[in-house]
mmCIF file of C-alpha atoms and ligand atoms in Angstrom:
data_model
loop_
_atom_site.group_PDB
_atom_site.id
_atom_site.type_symbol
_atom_site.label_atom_id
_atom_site.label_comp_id
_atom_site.label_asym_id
_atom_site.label_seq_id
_atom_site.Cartn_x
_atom_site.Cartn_y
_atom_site.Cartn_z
ATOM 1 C CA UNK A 193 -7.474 -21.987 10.330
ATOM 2 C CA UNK A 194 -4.432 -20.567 8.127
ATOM 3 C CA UNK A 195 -3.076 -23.986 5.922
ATOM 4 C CA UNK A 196 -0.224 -21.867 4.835
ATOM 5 C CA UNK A 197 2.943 -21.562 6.806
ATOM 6 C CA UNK A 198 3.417 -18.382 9.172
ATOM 7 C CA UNK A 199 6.878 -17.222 9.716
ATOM 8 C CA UNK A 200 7.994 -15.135 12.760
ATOM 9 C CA UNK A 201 11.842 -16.299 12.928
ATOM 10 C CA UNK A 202 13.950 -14.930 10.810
ATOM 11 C CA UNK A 203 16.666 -17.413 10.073
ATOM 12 C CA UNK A 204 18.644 -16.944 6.512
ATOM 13 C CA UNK A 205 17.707 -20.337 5.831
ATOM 14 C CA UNK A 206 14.114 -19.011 6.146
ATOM 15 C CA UNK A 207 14.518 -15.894 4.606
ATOM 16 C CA UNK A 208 15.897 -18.155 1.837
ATOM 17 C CA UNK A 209 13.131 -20.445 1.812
ATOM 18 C CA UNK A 210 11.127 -17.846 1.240
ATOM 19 C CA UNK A 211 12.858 -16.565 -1.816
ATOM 20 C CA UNK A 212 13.079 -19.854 -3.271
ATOM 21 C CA UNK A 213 9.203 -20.130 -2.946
ATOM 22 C CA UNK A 214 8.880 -16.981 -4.827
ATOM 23 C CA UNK A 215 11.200 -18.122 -7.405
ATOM 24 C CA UNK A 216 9.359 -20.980 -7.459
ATOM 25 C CA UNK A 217 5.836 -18.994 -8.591
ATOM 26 C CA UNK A 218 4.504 -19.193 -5.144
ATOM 27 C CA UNK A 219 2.761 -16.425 -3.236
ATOM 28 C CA UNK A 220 4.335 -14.865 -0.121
ATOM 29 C CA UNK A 221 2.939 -11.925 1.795
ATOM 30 C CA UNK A 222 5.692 -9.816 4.301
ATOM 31 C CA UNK A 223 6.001 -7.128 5.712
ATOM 32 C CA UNK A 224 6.839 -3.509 4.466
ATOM 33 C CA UNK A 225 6.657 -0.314 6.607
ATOM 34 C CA UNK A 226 3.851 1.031 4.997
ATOM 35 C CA UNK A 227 1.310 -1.930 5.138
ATOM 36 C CA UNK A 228 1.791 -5.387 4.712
ATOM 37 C CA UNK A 229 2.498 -6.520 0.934
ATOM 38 C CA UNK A 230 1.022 -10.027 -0.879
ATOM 39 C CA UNK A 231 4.398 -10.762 -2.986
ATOM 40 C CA UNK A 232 4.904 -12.513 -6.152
ATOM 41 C CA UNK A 233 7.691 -12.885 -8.716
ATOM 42 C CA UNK A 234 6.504 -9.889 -11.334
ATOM 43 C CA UNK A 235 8.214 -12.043 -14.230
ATOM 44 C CA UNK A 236 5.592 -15.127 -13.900
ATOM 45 C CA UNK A 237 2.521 -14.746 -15.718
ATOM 46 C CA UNK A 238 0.939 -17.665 -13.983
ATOM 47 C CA UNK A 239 1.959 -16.650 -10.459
ATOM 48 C CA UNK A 240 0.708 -13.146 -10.732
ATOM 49 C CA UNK A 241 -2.512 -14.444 -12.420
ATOM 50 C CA UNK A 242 -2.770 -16.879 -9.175
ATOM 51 C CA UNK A 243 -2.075 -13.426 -6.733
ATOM 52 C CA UNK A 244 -5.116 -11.676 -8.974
ATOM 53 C CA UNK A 245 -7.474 -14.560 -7.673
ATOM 54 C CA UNK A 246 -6.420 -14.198 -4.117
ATOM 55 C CA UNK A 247 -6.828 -10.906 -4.134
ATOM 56 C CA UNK A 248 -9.753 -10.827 -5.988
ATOM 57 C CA UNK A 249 -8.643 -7.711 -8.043
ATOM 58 C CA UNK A 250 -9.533 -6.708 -11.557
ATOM 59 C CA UNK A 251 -6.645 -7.637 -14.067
ATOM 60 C CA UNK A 252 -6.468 -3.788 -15.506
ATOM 61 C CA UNK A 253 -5.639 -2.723 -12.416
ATOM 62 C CA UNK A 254 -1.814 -2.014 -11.590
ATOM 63 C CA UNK A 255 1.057 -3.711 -9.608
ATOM 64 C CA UNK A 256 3.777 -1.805 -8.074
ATOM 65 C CA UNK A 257 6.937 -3.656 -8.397
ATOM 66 C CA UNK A 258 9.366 -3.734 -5.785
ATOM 67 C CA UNK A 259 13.031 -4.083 -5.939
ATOM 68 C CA UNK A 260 15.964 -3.874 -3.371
ATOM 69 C CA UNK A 261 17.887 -0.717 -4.268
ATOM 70 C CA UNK A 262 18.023 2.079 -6.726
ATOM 71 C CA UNK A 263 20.366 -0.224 -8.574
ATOM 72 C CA UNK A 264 17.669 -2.439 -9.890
ATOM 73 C CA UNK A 265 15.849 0.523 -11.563
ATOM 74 C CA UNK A 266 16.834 0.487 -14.914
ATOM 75 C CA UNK A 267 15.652 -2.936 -15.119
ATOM 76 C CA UNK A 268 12.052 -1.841 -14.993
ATOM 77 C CA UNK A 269 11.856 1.999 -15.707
ATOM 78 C CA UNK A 270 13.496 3.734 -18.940
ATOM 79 C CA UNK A 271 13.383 7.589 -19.867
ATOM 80 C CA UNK A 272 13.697 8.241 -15.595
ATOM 81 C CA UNK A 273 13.495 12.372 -15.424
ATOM 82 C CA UNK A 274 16.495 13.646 -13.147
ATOM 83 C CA UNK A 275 13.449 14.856 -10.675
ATOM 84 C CA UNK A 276 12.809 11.160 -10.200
ATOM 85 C CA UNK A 277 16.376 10.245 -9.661
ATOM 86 C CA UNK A 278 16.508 13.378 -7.306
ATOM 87 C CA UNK A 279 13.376 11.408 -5.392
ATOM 88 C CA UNK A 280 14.466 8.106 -5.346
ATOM 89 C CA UNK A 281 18.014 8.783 -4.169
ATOM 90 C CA UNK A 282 16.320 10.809 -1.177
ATOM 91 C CA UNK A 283 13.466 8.538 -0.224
ATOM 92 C CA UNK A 284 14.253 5.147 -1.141
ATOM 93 C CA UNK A 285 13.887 3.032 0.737
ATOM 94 C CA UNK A 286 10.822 4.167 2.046
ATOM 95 C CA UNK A 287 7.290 4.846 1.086
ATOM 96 C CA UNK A 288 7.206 5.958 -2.299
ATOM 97 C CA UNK A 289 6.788 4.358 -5.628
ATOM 98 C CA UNK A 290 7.642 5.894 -8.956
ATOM 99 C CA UNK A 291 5.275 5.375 -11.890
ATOM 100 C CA UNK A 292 8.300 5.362 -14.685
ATOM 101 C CA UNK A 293 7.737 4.581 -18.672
ATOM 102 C CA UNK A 294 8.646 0.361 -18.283
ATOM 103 C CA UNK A 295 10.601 -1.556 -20.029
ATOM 104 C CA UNK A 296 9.805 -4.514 -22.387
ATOM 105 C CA UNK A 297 10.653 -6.387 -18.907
ATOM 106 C CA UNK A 298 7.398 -4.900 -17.425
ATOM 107 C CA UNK A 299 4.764 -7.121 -18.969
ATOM 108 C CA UNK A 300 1.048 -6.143 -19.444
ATOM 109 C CA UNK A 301 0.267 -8.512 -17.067
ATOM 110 C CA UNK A 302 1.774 -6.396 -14.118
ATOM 111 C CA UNK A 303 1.171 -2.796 -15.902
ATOM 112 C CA UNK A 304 -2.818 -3.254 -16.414
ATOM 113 C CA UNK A 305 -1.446 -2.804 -20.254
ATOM 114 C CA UNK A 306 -0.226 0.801 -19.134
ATOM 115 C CA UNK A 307 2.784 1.930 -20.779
ATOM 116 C CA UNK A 308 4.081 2.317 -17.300
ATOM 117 C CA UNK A 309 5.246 0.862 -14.190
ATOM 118 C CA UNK A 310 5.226 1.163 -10.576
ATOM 119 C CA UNK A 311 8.456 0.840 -8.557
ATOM 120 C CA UNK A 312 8.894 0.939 -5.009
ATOM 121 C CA UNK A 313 12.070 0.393 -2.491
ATOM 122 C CA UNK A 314 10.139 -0.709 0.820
ATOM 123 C CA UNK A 315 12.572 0.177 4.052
ATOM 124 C CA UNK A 316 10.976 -2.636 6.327
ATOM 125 C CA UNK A 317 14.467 -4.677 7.489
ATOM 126 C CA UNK A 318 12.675 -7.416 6.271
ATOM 127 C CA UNK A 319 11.366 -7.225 3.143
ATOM 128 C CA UNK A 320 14.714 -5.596 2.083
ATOM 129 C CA UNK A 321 16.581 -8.976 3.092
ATOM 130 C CA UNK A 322 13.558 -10.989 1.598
ATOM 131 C CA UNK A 323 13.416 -8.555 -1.736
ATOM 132 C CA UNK A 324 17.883 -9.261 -1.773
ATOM 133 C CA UNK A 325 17.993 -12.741 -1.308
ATOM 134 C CA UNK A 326 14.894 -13.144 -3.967
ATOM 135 C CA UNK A 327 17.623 -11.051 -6.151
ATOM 136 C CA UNK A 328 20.734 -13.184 -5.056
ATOM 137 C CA UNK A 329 18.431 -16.166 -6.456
ATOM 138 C CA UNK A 330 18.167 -14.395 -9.907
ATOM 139 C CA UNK A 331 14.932 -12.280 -9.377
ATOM 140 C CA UNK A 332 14.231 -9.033 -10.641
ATOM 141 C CA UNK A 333 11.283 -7.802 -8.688
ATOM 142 C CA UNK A 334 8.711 -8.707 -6.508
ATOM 143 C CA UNK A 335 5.419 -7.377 -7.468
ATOM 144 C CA UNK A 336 3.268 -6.737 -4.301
ATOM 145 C CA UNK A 337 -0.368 -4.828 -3.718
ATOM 146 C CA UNK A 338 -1.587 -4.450 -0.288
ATOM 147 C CA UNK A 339 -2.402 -8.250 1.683
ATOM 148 C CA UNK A 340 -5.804 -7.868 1.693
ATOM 149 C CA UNK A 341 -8.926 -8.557 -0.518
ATOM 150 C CA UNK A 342 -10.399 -6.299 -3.122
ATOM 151 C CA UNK A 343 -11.442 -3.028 -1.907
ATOM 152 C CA UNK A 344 -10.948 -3.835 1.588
ATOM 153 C CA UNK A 345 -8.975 -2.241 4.960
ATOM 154 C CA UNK A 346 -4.608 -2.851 3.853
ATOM 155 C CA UNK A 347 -3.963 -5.178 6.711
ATOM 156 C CA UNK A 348 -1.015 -3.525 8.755
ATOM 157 C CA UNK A 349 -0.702 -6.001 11.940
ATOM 158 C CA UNK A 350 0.290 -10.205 10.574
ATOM 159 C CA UNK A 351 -3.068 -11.123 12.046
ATOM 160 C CA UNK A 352 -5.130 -9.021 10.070
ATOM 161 C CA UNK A 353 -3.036 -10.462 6.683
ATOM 162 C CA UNK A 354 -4.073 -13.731 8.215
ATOM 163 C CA UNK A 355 -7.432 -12.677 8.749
ATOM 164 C CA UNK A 356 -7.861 -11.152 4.907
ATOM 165 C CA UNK A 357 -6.445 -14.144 2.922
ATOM 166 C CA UNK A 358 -5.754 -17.952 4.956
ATOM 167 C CA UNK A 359 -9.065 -18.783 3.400
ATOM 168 C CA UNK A 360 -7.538 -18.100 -0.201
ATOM 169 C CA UNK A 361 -3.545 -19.280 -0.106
ATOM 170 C CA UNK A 362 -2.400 -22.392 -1.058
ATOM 171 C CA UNK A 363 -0.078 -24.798 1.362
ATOM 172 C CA UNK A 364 2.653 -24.141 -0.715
ATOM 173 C CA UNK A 365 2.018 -20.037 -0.095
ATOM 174 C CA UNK A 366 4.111 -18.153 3.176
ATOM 175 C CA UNK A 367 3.144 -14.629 5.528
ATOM 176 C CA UNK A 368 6.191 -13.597 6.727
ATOM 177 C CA UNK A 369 5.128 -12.075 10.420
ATOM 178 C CA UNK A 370 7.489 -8.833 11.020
ATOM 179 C CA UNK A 371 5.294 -7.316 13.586
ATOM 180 C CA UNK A 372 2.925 -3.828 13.329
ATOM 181 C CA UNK A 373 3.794 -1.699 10.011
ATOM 182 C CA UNK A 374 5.572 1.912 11.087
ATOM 183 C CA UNK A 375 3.784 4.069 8.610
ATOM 184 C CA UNK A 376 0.090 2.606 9.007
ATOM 185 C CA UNK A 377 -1.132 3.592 5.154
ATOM 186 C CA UNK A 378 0.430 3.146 1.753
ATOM 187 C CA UNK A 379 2.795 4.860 0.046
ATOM 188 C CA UNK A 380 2.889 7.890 -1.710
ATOM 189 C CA UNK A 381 2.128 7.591 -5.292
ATOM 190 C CA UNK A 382 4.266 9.761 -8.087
ATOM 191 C CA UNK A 383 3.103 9.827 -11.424
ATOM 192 C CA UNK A 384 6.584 10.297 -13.313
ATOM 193 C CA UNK A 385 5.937 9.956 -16.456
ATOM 194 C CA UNK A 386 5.838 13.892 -17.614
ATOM 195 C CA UNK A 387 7.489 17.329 -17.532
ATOM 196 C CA UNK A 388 6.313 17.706 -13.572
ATOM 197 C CA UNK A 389 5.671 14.699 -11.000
ATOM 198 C CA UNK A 390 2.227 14.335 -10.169
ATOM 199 C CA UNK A 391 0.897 12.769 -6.624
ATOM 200 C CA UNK A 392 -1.782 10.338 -7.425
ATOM 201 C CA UNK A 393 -2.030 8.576 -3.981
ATOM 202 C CA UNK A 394 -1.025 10.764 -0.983
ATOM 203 C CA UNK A 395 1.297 8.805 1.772
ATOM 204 C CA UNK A 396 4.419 9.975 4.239
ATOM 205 C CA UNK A 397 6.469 11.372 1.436
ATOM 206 C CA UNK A 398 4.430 14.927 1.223
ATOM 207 C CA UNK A 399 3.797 17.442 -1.278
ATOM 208 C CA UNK A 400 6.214 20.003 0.413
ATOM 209 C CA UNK A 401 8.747 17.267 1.252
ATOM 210 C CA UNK A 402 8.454 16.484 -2.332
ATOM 211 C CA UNK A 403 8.717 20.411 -3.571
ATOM 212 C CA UNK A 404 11.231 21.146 -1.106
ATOM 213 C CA UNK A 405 14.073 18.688 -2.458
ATOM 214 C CA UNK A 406 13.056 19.319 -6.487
ATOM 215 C CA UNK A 407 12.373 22.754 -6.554
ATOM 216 C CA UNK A 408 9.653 22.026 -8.871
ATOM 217 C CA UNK A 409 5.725 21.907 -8.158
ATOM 218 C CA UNK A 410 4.290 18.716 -7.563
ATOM 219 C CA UNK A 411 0.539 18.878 -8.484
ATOM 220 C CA UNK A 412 -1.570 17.030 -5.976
ATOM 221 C CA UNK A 413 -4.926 15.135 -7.953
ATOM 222 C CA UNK A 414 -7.588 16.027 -5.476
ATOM 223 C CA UNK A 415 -9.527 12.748 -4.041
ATOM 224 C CA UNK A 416 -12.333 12.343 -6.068
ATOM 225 C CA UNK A 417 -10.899 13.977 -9.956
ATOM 226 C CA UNK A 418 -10.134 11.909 -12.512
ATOM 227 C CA UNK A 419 -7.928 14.278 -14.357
ATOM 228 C CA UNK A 420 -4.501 12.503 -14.359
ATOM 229 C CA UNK A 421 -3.003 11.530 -17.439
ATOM 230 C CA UNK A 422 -2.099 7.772 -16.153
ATOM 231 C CA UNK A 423 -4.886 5.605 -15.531
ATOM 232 C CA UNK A 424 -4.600 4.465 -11.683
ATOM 233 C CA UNK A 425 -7.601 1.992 -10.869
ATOM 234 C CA UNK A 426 -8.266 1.457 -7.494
ATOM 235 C CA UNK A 427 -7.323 5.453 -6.559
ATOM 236 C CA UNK A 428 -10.080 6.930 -6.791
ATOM 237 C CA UNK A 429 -13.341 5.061 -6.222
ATOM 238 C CA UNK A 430 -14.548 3.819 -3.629
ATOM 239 C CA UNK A 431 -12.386 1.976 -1.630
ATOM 240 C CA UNK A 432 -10.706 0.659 1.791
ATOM 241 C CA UNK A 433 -13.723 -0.077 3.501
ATOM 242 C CA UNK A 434 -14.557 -2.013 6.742
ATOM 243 C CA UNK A 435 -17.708 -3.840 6.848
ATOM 244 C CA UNK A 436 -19.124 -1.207 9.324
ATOM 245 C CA UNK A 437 -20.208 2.614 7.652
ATOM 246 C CA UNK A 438 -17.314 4.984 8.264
ATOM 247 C CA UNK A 439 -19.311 8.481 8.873
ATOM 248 C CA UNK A 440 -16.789 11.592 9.372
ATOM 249 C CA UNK A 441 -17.136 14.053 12.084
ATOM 250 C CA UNK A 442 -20.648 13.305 12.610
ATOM 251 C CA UNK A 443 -22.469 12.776 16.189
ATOM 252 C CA UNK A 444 -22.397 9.243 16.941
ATOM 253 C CA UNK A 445 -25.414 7.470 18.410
ATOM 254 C CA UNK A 446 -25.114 4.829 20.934
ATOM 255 C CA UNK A 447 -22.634 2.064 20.107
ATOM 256 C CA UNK A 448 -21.163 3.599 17.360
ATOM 257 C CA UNK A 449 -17.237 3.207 17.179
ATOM 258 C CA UNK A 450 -15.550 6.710 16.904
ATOM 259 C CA UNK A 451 -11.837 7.425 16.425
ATOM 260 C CA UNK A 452 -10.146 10.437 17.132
ATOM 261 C CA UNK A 453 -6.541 12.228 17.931
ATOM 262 C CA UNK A 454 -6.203 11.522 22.045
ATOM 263 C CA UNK A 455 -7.463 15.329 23.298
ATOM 264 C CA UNK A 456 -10.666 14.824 21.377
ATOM 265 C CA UNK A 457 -13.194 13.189 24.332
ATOM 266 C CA UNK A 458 -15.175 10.162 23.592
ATOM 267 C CA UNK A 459 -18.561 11.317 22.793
ATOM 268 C CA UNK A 460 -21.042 9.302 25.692
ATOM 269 C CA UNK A 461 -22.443 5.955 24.370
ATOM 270 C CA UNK A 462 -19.758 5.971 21.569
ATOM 271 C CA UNK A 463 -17.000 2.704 21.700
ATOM 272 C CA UNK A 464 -13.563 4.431 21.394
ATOM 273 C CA UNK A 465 -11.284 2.098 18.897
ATOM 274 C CA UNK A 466 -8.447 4.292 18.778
ATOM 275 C CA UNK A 467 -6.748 7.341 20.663
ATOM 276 C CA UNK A 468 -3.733 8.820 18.665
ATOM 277 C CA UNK A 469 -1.272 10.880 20.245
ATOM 278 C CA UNK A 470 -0.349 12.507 17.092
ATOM 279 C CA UNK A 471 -0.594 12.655 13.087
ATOM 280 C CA UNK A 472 1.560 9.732 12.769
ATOM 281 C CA UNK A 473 0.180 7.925 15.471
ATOM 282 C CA UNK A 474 -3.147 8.025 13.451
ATOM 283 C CA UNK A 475 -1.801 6.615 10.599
ATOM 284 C CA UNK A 476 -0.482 4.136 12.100
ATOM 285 C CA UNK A 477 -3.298 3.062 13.860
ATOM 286 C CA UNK A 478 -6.087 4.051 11.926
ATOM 287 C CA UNK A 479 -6.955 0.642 9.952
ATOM 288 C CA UNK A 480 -6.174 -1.679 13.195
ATOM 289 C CA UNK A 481 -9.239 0.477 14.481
ATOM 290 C CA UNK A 482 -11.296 0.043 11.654
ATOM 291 C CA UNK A 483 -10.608 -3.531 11.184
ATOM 292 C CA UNK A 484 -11.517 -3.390 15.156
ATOM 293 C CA UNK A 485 -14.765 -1.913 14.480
ATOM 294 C CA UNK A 486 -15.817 -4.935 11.954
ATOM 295 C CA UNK A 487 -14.663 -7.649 15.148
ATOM 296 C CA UNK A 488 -16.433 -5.844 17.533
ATOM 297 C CA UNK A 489 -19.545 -5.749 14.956
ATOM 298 C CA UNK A 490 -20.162 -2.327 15.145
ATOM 299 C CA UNK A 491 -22.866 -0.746 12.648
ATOM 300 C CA UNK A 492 -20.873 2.798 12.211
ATOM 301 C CA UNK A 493 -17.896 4.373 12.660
ATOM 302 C CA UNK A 494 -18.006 7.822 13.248
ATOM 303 C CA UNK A 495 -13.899 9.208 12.409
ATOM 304 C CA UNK A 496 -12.753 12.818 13.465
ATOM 305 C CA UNK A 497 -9.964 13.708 10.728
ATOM 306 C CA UNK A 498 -7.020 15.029 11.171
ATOM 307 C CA UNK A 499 -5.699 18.397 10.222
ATOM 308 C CA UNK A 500 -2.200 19.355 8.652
ATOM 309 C CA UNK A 501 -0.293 19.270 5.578
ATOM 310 C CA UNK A 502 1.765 16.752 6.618
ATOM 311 C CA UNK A 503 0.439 12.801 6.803
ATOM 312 C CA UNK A 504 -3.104 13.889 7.828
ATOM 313 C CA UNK A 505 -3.509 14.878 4.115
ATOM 314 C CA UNK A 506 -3.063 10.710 2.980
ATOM 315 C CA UNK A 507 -5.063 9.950 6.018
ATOM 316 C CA UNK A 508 -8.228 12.304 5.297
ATOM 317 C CA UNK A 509 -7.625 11.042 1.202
ATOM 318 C CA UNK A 510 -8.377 7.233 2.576
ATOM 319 C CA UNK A 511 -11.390 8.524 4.991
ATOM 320 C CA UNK A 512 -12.990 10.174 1.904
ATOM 321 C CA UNK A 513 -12.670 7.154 0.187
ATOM 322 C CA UNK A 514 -13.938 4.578 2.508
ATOM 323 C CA UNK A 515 -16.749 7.121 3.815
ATOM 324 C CA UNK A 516 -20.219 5.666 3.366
ATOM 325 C CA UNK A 517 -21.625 6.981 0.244
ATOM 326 C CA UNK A 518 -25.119 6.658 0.479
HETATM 327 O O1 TXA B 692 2.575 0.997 0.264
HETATM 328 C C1 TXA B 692 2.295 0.401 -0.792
HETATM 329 O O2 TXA B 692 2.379 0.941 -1.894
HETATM 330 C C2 TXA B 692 1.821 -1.051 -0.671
HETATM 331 C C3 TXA B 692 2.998 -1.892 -0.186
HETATM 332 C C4 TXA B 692 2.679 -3.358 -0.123
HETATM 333 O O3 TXA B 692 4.122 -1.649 -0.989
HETATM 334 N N1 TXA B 692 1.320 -1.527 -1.911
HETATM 335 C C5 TXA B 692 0.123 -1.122 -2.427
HETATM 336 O O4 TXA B 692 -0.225 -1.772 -3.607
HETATM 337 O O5 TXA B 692 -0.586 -0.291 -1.898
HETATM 338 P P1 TXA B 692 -1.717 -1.779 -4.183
HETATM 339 O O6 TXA B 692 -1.655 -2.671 -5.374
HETATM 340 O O7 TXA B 692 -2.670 -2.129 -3.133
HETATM 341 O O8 TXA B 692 -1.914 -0.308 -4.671
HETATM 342 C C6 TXA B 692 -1.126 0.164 -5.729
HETATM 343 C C7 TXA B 692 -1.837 1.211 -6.501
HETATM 344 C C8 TXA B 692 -3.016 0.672 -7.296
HETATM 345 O O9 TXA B 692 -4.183 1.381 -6.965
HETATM 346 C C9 TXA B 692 -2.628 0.902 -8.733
HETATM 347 O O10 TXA B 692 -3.712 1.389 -9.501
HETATM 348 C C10 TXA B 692 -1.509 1.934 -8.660
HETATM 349 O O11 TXA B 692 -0.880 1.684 -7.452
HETATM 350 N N2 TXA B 692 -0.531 1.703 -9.728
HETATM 351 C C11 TXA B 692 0.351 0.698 -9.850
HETATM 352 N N3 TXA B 692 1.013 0.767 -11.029
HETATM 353 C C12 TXA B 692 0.542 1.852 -11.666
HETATM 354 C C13 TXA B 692 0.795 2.451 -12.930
HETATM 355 N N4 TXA B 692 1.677 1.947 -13.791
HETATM 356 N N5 TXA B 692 0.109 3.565 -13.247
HETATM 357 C C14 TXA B 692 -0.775 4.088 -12.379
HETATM 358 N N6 TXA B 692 -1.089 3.550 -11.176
HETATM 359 C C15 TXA B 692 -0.442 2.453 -10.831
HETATM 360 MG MG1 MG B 693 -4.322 -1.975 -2.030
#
């Protein structure tokens, strides 16, 4: 049973409520439209120290910041390459966040004592009026990882935030409910801190979306190297796993969940937990079906990937990586 409040009416006295309870050092999770985001002023030591608990995360590993518009930048980020303006005037808001040399603002406690930062403009209607009014209050960014627990699915529905973390907020802490997330997996992750961007986590904003508006060659770090130059924790081990083994494009026995785009048939005995229409349709459902699986109890998962170079590529990145590794 959740102790902390759960929003679904968005009032400006509650959106300002909200603020104020960041302001005031307390945790709120809302809304973005990649996955749903655990918030906390990135200024307070002691508040993001508190969100490290919740979460259960490693302190070394990395916060993206996020701020309301491209305005706010220079706040965070200094030496910003005109390739990363380019970017962030074409796809902010929206899923992508810029790793940028920070500013003395930046502390070590939100850069995993990286000489760089993370900022992100989310597009969800909501966390853009939460992420203003925080502003409005005098905040300068909301640091936010994904709502969920160490190395677990990103919850993308309100009841799977609530699911992840009432056990661990505080009565003073919010979830702001702003219904299913439109994207369905995290955002793309740009390593901008040299000569060429670099994609360390693969999301809606693509490679060749990416190539096409810069003119310059994005380099993609396959799933599985460790050769980028910035350390990025969390990337590339093992990670966003149900409870249930995830097994891809293997026979499934009987009662084994499987998951796969709509015109692939359900394999007899197999429990279908999700039928995409499309690419996007499988991002967007693909961790409500996992997180299905674990309800429903089911040993294995067996997943038929997606193909394509456009969001299939993030979608096959996080099926690698919460595969069953034996
Ligand atoms: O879509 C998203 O990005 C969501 C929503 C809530 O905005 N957030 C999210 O945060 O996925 P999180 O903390 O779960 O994942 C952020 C990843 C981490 O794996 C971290 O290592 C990497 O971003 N990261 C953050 N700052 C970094 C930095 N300065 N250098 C390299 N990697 C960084
Ligand atoms: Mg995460």
């Amino acid at each position: 049973m959740p102790v902390m409040a759960l929003i679904s009416s968005y009032t400006a006295s509650a959106l300002k409520d909200a603020a104020t309870s960041l302001r005031s050092g307390n945790l709120v999770a809302f809304p973005t439209e990649t996955v749903y985001g655990l918030g906390v002023d990135a200024t307070n030591k002691a508040a993001v120290a508190h969100l490290y608990q919740v979460k259960g995360r490693p302190s070394d590993h990395p916060l993206i910041v996020h701020i309301s518009s491209m305005a706010n930048l220079d706040k965070w980020a200094r030496e910003i390459p005109e390739y990363a303006i380019k970017l962030a005037r074409a796809f902010w808001p929206g899923p992508m966040t810029l790793i940028l040399p920070r500013t003395n603002l930046a502390k070590d406690f939100i850069t995993g004592n990286q000489d760089s930062v993370g900022i992100r403009v989310p597009s969800h209607p909501l966390a853009i009026a939460l992420l203003t009014e925080f502003e409005d209050q005098g905040g300068l960014g909301v640091a936010a990882p994904s709502a969920n627990r160490f190395g677990k699915v990103s919850p993308t529905t309100v009841d799977a935030v609530v699911e992840e973390l009432s056990g661990y907020l505080s009565p003073t802490d919010l979830i702001l409910d702003g219904g299913p997330c439109e994207v369905g997996v995290e955002s793309t992750i740009l390593n901008c801190t040299q000569d060429l961007p670099e994609i360390l986590r693969p999301g809606a904003i693509t490679a060749k979306m990416i190539n096409e508006l810069i003119g310059l060659q994005v380099n993609q770090i396959a799933t599985g190297s460790n050769k980028s130059t910035v350390k990025a924790p969390g990337l590339l081990q093992s990670h966003y796993a149900p409870k249930a083994k995830v097994f891809l494009s293997t026979k499934p026995n009987l009662g084994d969940g499987f998951i796969a785009l709509s015109d692939v048939s359900t394999p007899p005995g197999a429990i279908r937990l999700a039928s995409p229409k499309n690419n996007k349709e499988y991002a967007q459902l693909l961790y409500q079906a996992l997180r299905l699986a674990d309800t429903k109890q089911l040993p294995n998962v067996i997943v038929i990937p997606p193909t394509g170079d456009d969001l299939a590529f993030a979608i096959c990145d996080r099926l690698e990586k919460c595969a069953y590794k034996s």
